[in-house]
mmCIF file of C-alpha atoms in Angstrom:
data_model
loop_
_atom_site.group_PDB
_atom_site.id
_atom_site.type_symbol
_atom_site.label_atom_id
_atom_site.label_comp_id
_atom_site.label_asym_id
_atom_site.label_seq_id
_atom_site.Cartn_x
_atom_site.Cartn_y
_atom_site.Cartn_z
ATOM 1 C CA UNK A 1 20.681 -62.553 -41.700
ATOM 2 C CA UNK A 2 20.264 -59.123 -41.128
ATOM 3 C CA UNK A 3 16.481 -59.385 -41.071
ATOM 4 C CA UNK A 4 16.619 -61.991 -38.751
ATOM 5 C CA UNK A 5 18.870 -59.920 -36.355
ATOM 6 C CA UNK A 6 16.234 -57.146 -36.026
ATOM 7 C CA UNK A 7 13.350 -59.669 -35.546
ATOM 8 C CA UNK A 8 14.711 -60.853 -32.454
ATOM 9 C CA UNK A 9 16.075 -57.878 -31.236
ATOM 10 C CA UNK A 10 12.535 -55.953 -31.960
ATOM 11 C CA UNK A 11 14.089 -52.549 -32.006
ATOM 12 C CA UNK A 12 10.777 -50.262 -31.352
ATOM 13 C CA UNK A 13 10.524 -52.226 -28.059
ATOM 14 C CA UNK A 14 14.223 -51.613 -27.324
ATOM 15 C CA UNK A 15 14.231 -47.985 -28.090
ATOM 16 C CA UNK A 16 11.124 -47.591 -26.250
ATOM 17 C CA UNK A 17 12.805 -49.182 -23.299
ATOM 18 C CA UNK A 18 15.709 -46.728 -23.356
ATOM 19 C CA UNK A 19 13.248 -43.800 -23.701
ATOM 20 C CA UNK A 20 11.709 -44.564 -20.330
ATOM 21 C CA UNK A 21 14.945 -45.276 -19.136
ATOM 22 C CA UNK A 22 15.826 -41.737 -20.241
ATOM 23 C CA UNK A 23 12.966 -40.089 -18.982
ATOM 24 C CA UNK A 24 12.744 -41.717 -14.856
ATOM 25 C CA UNK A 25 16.628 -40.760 -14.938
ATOM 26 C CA UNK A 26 15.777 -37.671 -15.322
ATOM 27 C CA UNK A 27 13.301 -37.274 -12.899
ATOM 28 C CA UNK A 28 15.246 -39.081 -10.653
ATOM 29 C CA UNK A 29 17.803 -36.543 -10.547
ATOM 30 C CA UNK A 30 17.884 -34.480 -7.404
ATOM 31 C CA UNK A 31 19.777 -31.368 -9.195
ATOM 32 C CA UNK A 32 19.553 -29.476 -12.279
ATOM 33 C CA UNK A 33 23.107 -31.119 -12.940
ATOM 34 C CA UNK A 34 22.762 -34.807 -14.622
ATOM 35 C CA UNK A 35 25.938 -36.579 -15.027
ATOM 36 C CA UNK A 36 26.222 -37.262 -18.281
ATOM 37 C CA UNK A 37 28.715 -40.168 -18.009
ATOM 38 C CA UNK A 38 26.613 -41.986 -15.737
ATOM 39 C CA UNK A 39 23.500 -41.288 -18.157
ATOM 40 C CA UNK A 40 25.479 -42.980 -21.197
ATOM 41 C CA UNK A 41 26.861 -46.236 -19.149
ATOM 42 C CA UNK A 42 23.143 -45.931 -17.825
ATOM 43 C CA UNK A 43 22.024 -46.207 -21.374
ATOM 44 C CA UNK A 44 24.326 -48.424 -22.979
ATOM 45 C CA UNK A 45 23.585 -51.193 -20.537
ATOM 46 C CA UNK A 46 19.906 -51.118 -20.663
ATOM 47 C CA UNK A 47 19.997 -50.979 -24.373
#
Protein backbone atom coordinates (compact mmCIF):
# COMPACT_ATOMS: atom_id res chain seq x y z
CA UNK A 1 0.00 0.00 0.00
CA UNK A 2 2.66 2.02 1.06
CA UNK A 3 4.57 1.56 -2.18
CA UNK A 4 1.76 2.44 -4.06
CA UNK A 5 1.29 5.74 -2.05
CA UNK A 6 4.77 7.01 -3.04
CA UNK A 7 4.33 5.99 -6.73
CA UNK A 8 1.66 8.33 -7.21
CA UNK A 9 2.75 10.90 -5.11
CA UNK A 10 6.44 10.77 -6.88
CA UNK A 11 8.17 12.44 -4.01
CA UNK A 12 11.56 13.71 -5.88
CA UNK A 13 9.14 15.70 -8.10
CA UNK A 14 7.29 17.02 -5.03
CA UNK A 15 10.29 17.99 -3.09
CA UNK A 16 11.74 19.48 -6.07
CA UNK A 17 8.63 21.54 -6.42
CA UNK A 18 8.87 22.91 -2.88
CA UNK A 19 12.60 23.68 -3.42
CA UNK A 20 11.79 26.15 -6.17
CA UNK A 21 9.04 27.22 -4.25
CA UNK A 22 11.59 27.94 -1.51
CA UNK A 23 14.04 29.51 -3.51
CA UNK A 24 11.59 32.39 -5.83
CA UNK A 25 10.16 33.16 -2.18
CA UNK A 26 13.11 34.14 -1.31
CA UNK A 27 14.02 36.20 -3.97
CA UNK A 28 10.82 37.57 -3.97
CA UNK A 29 11.27 39.09 -0.73
CA UNK A 30 11.78 42.81 -0.76
CA UNK A 31 13.65 42.84 2.84
CA UNK A 32 16.22 40.95 4.57
CA UNK A 33 13.18 39.99 6.94
CA UNK A 34 11.12 36.79 5.51
CA UNK A 35 8.12 35.96 7.42
CA UNK A 36 8.49 32.80 8.43
CA UNK A 37 4.79 31.97 9.03
CA UNK A 38 3.86 32.94 5.70
CA UNK A 39 6.93 30.79 4.29
CA UNK A 40 5.51 27.54 6.14
CA UNK A 41 1.60 28.01 5.08
CA UNK A 42 3.49 28.93 1.73
CA UNK A 43 5.07 25.55 1.87
CA UNK A 44 2.61 23.37 3.27
CA UNK A 45 0.13 24.19 0.55
CA UNK A 46 2.30 23.73 -2.38
CA UNK A 47 3.56 20.52 -1.00
Amino acid sequence: MLKNYLTITKPGIIFGNMVSTAAGFFLAAKTEHVDTTLFFQHLLVWG
